[in-house]
Structures are given as C-alpha cells and as structure tokens.
PDB file of C-alpha atoms in Angstrom:
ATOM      1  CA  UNK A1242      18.088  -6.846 -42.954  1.00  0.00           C
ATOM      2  CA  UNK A1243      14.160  -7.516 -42.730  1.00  0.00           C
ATOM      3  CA  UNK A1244      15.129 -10.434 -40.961  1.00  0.00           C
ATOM      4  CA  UNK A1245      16.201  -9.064 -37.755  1.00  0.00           C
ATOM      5  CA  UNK A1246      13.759  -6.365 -37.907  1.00  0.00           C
ATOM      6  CA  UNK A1247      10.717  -8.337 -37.852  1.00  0.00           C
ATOM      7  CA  UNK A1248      10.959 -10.075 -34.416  1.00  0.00           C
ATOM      8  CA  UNK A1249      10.762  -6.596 -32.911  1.00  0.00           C
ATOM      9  CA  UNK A1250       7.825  -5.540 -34.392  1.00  0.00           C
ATOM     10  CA  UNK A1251       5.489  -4.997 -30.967  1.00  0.00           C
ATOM     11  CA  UNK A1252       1.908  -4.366 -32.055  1.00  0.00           C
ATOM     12  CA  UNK A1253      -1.467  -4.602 -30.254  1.00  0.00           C
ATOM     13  CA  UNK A1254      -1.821  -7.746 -30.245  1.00  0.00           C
ATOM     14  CA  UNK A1255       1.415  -8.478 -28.434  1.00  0.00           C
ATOM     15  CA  UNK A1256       0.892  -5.564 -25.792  1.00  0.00           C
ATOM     16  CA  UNK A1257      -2.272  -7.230 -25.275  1.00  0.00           C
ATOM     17  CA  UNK A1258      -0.514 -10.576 -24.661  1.00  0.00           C
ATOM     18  CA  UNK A1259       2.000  -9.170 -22.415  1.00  0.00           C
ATOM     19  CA  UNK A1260      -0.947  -6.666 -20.200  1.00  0.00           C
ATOM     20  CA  UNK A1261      -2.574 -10.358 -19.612  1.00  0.00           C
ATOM     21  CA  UNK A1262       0.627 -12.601 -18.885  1.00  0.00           C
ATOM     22  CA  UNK A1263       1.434  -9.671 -16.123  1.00  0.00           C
ATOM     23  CA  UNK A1264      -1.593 -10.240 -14.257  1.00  0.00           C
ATOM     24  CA  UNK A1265      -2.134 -13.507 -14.045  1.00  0.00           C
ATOM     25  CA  UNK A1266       1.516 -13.275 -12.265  1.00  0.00           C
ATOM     26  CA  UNK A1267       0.890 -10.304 -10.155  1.00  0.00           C
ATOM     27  CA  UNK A1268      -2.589  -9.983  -9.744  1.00  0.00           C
ATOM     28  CA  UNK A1269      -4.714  -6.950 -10.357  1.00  0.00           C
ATOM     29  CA  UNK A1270      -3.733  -5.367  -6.521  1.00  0.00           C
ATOM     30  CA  UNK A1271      -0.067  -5.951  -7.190  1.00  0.00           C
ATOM     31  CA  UNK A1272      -0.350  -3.844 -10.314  1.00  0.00           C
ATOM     32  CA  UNK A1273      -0.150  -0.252  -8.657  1.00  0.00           C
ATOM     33  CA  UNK A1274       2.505  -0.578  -6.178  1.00  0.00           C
ATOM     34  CA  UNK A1275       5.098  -2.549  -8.897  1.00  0.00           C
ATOM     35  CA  UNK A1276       4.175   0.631 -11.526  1.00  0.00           C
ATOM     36  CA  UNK A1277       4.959   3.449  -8.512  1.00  0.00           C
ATOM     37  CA  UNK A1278       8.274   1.705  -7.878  1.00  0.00           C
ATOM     38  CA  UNK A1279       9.041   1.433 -11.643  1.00  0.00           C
ATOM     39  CA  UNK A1280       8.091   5.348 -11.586  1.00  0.00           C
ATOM     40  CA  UNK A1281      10.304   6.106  -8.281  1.00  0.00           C
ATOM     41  CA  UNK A1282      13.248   4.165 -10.097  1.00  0.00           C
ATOM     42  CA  UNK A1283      13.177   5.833 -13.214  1.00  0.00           C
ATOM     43  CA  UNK A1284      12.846   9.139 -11.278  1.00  0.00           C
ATOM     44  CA  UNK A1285      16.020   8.509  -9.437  1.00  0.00           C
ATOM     45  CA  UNK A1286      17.773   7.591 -12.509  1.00  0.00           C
ATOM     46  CA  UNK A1287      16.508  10.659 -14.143  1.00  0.00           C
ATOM     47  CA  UNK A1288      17.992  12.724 -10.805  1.00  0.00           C
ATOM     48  CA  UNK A1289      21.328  10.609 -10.933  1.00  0.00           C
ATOM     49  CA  UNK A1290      21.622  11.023 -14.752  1.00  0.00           C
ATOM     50  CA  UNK A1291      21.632  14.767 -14.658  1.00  0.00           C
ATOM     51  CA  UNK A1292      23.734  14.960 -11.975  1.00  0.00           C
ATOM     52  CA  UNK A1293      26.780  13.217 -13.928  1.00  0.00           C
ATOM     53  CA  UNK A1294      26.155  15.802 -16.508  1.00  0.00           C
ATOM     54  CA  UNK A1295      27.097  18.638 -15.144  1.00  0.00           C
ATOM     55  CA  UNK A1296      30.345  17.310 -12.504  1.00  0.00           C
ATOM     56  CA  UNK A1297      31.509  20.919 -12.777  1.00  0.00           C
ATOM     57  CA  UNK A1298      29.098  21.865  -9.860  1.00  0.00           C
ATOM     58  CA  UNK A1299      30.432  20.394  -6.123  1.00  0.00           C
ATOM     59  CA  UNK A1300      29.861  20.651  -2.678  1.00  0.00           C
ATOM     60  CA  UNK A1301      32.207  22.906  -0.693  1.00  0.00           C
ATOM     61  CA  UNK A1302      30.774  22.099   2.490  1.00  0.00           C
ATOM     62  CA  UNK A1303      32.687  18.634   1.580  1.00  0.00           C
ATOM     63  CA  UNK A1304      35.954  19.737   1.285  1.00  0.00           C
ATOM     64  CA  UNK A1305      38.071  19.497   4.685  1.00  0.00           C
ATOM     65  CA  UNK A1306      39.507  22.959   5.918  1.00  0.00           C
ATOM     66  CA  UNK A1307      43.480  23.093   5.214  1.00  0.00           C
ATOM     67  CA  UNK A1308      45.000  23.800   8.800  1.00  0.00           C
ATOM     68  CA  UNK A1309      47.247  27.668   9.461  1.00  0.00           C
ATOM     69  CA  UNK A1310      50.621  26.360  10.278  1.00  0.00           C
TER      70      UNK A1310
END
C-alpha cells in the first residue's frame, strides 16, 4: 500500500523544483497573466458548478408564450 503512496508525496523540495522548471519555460513576465487566467477559469467553473446544483431554478423569460386559439 506504501508503495503507491510514496510517489505522491510533494514536499518542498519538489515545489521548489517545479516553481523553477515553470520559469525557465514561461519567463518571469509570463507568470502573472497565465496565474489570472488559471484564477478566471477556476472562477467560471466555480459559477458553472453551482449552477448545476440547484437546476430547480430557470429562466421564464426563456420559455416561448403558448398562442390563444
């Protein structure tokens, strides 16, 4: 069981590791615009997330008027 535990043991030395490999590919100017998209994306997933939780709420304005006859 140890076994497959181990190789996901992240510690500071591998944050370290992965804070350098990440700017030597993006640069250090690169760094702020890729984290405010990460931040927009997981907002909108947030958003869209809570929105499929609760399906009981919709938009009338949607629905198309049923014609007199």
């Amino acid at each position: 069981m140890n076994a497959f535990i181990l190789p996901l043991a992240i510690g500071a030395p591998q944050i370290i590791l992965i804070v350098v490999v990440i700017l030597l590919l993006f640069g250090g100017r690169k760094i702020p615009e890729l984290m405010r998209g990460l931040g927009s994306g997981i907002k909108e997933f947030k958003d869209a997330s809570k929105d499929d939780e609760n399906p009981a709420t919709t938009d009338d304005s949607k629905k198309v008027p049923e014609e007199n006859k």
